[in-house]
Tab-separated table of C-alpha atoms in Angstrom:
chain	number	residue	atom	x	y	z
A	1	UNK	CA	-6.276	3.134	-19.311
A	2	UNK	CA	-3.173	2.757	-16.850
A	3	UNK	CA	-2.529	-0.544	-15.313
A	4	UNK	CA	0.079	-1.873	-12.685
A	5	UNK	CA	1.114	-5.361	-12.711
A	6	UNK	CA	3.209	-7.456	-10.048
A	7	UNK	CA	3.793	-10.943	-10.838
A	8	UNK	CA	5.034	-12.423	-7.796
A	9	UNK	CA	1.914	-12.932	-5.458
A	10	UNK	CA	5.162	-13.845	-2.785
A	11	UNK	CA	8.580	-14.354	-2.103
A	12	UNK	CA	10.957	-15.765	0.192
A	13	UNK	CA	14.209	-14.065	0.752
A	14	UNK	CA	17.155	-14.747	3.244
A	15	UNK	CA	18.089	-12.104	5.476
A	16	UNK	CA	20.805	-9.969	4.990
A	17	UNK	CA	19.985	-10.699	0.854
A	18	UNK	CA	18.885	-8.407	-1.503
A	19	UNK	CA	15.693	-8.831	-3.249
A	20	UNK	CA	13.774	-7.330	-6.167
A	21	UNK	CA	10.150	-6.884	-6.360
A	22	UNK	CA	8.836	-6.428	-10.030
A	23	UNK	CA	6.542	-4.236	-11.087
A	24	UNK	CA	5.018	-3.233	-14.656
A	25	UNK	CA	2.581	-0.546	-15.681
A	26	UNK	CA	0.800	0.857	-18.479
A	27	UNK	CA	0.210	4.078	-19.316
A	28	UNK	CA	-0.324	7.558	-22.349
A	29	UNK	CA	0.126	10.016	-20.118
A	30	UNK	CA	3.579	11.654	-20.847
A	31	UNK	CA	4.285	12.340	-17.153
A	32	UNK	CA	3.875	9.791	-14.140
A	33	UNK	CA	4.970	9.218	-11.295
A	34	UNK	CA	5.832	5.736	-9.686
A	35	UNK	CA	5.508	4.604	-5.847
A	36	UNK	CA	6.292	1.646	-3.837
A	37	UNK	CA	4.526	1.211	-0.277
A	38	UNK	CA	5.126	-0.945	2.444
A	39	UNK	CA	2.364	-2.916	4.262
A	40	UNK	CA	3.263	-4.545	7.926
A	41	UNK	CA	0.670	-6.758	9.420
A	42	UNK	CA	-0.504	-3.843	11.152
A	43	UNK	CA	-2.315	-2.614	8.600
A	44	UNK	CA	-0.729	0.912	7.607
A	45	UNK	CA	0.562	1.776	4.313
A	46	UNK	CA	3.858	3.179	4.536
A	47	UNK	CA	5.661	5.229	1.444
A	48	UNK	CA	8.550	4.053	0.699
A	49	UNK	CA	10.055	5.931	-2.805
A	50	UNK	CA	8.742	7.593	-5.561
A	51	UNK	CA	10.311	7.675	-9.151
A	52	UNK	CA	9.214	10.455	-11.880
A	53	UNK	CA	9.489	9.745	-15.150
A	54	UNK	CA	11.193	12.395	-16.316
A	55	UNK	CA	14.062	11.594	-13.577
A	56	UNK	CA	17.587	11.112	-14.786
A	57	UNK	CA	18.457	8.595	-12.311
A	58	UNK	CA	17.022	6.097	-10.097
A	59	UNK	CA	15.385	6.705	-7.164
A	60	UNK	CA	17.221	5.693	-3.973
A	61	UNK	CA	16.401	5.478	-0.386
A	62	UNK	CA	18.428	4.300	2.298
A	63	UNK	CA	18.591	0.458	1.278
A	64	UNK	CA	15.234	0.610	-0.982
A	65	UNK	CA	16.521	1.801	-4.697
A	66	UNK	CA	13.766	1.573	-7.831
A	67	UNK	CA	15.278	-0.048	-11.016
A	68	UNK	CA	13.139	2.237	-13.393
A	69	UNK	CA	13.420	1.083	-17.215
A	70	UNK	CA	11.567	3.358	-18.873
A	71	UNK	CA	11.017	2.082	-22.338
A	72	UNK	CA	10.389	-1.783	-20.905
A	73	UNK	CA	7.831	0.063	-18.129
A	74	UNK	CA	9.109	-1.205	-15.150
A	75	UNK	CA	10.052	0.122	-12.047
A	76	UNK	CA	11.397	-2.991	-9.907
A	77	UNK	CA	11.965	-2.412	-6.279
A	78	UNK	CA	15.112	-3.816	-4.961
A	79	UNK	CA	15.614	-3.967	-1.211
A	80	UNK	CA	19.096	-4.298	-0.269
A	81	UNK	CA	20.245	-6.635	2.883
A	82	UNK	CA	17.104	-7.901	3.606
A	83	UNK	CA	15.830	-7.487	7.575
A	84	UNK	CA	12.930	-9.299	9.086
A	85	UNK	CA	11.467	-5.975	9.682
A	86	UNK	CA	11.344	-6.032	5.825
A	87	UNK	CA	8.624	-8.881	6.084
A	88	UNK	CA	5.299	-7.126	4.860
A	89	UNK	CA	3.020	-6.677	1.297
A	90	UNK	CA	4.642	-4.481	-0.810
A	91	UNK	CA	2.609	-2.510	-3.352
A	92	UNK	CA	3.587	-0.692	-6.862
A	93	UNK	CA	1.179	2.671	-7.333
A	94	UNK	CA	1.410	4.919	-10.433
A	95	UNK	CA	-0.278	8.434	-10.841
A	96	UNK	CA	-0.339	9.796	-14.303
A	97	UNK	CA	-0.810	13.244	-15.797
A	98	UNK	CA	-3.985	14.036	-16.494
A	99	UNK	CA	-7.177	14.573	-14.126
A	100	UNK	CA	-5.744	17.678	-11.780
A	101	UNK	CA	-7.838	17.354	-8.477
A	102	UNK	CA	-9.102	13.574	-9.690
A	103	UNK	CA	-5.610	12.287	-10.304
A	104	UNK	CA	-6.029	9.129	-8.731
A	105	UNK	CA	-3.416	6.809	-7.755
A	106	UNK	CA	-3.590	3.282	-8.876
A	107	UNK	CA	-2.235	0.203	-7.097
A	108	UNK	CA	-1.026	-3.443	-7.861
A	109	UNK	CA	-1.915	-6.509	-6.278
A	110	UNK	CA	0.921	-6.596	-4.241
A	111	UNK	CA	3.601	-8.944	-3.655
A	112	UNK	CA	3.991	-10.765	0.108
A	113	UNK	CA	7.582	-11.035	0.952
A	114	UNK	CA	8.969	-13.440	3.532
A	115	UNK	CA	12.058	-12.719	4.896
A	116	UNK	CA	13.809	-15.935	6.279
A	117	UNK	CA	16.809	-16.298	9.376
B	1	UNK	CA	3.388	13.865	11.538
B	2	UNK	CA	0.855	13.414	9.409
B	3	UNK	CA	-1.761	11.576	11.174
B	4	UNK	CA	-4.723	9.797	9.600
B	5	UNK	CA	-6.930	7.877	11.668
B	6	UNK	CA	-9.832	5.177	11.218
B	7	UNK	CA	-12.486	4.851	14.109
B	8	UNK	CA	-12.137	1.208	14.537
B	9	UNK	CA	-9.739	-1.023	14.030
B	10	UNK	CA	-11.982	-4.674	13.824
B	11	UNK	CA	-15.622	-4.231	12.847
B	12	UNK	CA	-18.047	-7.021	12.502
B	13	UNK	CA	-21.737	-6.483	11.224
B	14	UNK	CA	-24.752	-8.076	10.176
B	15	UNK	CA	-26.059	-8.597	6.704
B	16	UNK	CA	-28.387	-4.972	6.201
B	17	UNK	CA	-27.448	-3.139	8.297
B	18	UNK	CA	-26.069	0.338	7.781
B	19	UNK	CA	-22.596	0.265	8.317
B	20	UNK	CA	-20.240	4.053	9.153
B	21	UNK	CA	-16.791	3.745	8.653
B	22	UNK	CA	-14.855	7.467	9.832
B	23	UNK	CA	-11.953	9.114	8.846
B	24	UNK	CA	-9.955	11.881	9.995
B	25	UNK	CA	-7.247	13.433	8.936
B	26	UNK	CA	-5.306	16.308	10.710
B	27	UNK	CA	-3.296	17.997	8.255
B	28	UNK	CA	-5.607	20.149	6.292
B	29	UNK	CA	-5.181	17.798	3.356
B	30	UNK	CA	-7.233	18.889	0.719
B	31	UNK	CA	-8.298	15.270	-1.093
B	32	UNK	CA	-9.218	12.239	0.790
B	33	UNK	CA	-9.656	9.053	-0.348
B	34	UNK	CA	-11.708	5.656	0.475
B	35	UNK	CA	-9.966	2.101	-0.800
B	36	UNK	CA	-10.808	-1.333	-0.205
B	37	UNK	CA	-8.032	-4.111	-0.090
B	38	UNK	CA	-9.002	-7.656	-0.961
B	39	UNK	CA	-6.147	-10.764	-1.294
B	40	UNK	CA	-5.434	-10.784	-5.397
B	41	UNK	CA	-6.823	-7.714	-6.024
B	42	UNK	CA	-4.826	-5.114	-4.606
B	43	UNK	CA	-6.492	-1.741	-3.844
B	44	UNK	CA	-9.214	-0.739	-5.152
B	45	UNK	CA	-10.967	3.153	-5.143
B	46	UNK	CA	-14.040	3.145	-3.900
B	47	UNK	CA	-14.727	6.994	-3.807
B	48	UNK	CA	-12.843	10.192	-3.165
B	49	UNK	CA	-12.977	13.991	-2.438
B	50	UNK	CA	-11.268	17.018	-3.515
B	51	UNK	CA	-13.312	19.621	-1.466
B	52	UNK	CA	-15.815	19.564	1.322
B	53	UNK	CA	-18.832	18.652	0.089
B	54	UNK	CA	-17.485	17.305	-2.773
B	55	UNK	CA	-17.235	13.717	-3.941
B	56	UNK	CA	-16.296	11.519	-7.294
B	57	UNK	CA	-16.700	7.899	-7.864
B	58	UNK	CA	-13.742	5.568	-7.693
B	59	UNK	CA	-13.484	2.065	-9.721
B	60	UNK	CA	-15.865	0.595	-7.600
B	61	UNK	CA	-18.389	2.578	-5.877
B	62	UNK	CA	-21.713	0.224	-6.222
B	63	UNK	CA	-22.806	-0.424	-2.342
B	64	UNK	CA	-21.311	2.629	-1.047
B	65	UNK	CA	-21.881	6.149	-0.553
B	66	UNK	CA	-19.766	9.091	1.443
B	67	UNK	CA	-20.199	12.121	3.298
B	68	UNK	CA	-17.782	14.525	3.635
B	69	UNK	CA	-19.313	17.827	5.794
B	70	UNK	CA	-15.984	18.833	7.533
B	71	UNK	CA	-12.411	19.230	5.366
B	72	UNK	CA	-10.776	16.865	8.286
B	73	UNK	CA	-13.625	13.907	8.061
B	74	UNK	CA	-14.746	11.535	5.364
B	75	UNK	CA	-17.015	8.942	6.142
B	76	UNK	CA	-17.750	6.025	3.854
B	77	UNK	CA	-21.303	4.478	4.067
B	78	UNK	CA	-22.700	0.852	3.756
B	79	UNK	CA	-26.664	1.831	3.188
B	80	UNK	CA	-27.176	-2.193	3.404
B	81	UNK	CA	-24.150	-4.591	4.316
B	82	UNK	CA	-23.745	-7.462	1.954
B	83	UNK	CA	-20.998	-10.478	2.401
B	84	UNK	CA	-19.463	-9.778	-0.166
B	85	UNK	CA	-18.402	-6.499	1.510
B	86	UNK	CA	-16.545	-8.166	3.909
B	87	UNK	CA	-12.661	-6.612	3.342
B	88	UNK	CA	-9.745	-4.091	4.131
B	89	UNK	CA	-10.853	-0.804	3.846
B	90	UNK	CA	-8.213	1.582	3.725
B	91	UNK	CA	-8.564	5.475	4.030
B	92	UNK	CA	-6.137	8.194	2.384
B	93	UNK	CA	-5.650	11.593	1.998
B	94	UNK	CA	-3.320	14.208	0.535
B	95	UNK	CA	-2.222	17.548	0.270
B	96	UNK	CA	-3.097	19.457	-2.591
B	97	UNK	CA	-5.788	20.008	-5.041
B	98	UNK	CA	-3.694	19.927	-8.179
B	99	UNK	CA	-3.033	16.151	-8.072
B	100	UNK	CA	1.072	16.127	-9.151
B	101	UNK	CA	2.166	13.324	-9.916
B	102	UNK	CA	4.503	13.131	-7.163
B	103	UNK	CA	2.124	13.857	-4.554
B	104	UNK	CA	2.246	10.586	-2.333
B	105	UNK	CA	-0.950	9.469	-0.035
B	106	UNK	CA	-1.049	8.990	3.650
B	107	UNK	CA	-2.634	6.385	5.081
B	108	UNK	CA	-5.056	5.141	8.287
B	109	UNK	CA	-3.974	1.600	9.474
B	110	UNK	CA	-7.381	0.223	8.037
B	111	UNK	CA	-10.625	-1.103	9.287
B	112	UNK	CA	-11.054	-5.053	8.445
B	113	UNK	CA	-15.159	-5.542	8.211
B	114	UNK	CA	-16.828	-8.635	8.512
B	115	UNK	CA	-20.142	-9.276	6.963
B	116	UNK	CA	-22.017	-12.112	8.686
């Protein structure tokens, strides 16, 4: 069965830090694919980056990178000079292999970050 | 843009009754997805569909039921409201039938339903 774990039900971080969000998962499958999204108190989930496993290197967008560590299973999402735009839940999603049209994508619990002045 | 939209935004209901939550999605996604989001527990699949008329449980699909009748609309059904169905509930879709693994969802902003 595949599993994603986050820790840290919430953090405080001040701005213009960077932060890391941790994330663990479980999986067989041979291929997967990670995700990190972005919930704002308005409600929408927004993608943020995705990591394969087969990738050389880590994933990087703008200041959002993944720490992937393949044989520990984590993919850690580090936000770089923290805003307080960056204030939201943030939630680790993995999709594995198998299942074709069913391949289902499966969420943590989600970590609440705080960004402080 | 891909634009995924939930009818309502706040919905509040009594216990039994039959509850519609709608959908649409206008991008000719293929799969679309139902989730519900509760504090601690993440999100969790309710149900889901590949193909019009076509549906598959999620992780948690006791209470519900869904209807999907056009490739654009999936509805997600409460036959009898309970409390404890009080929660986020979060719709998805996505583009392709093959399910790779770097296919990402796209999300509606969410309906929060209250139970009284």
């Amino acid at each position: 069965a595949q599993k994603i774990t986050q820790t840290q039900p919430g953090m405080f971080v001040q701005e213009k830090e960077a932060v890391t969000l941790d994330c663990t998962y479980d999986t067989s499958d041979p291929s997967y694919g990670l995700f990190w999204y972005k919930q704002p108190s308005s409600g929408e989930m927004i993608f943020l980056i995705y990591q394969g496993s087969y990738d050389q290197q880590n994933a990087t967008e703008g200041r959002y990178s993944l720490n992937f560590q393949k044989a520990r299973k984590s993919a850690n999402l580090v936000i770089s000079a923290s805003q307080l735009g960056d204030s939201a839940m943030y939630f680790c999603a993995m999709r594995g292999t198998y299942g074709g049209a069913t391949n289902k994508l499966i969420f943590g619990t989600g970590t609440l970050l705080a960004v402080q002045p | 843009d891909v634009k995924v939209t939930q009818s309502s935004r706040y919905l509040v209901k009594r216990t039994g009754e039959k509850v519609f939550l709608e959908c649409v999605q206008d991008m000719d996604h293929e799969n679309m997805f139902w989730y519900r989001q509760d504090p601690g527990l993440g999100l969790r699949l309710i149900y889901f569909s590949y193909d019009v008329k076509m549906k598959e449980k999620g992780d948690i699909p006791e209470g519900y039921s869904v209807s999907r009748e056009k490739k654009e609309r999936f509805s997600l059904i409460l036959e009898s409201a309970s409390t404890n169905q009080t929660s986020m509930y979060l719709c998805a879709s996505s583009p392709s039938r093959t399910g790779k693994t770097n296919e990402k969802l796209f999300f509606g902003s969410g309906t929060q339903l209250s139970v009284l």
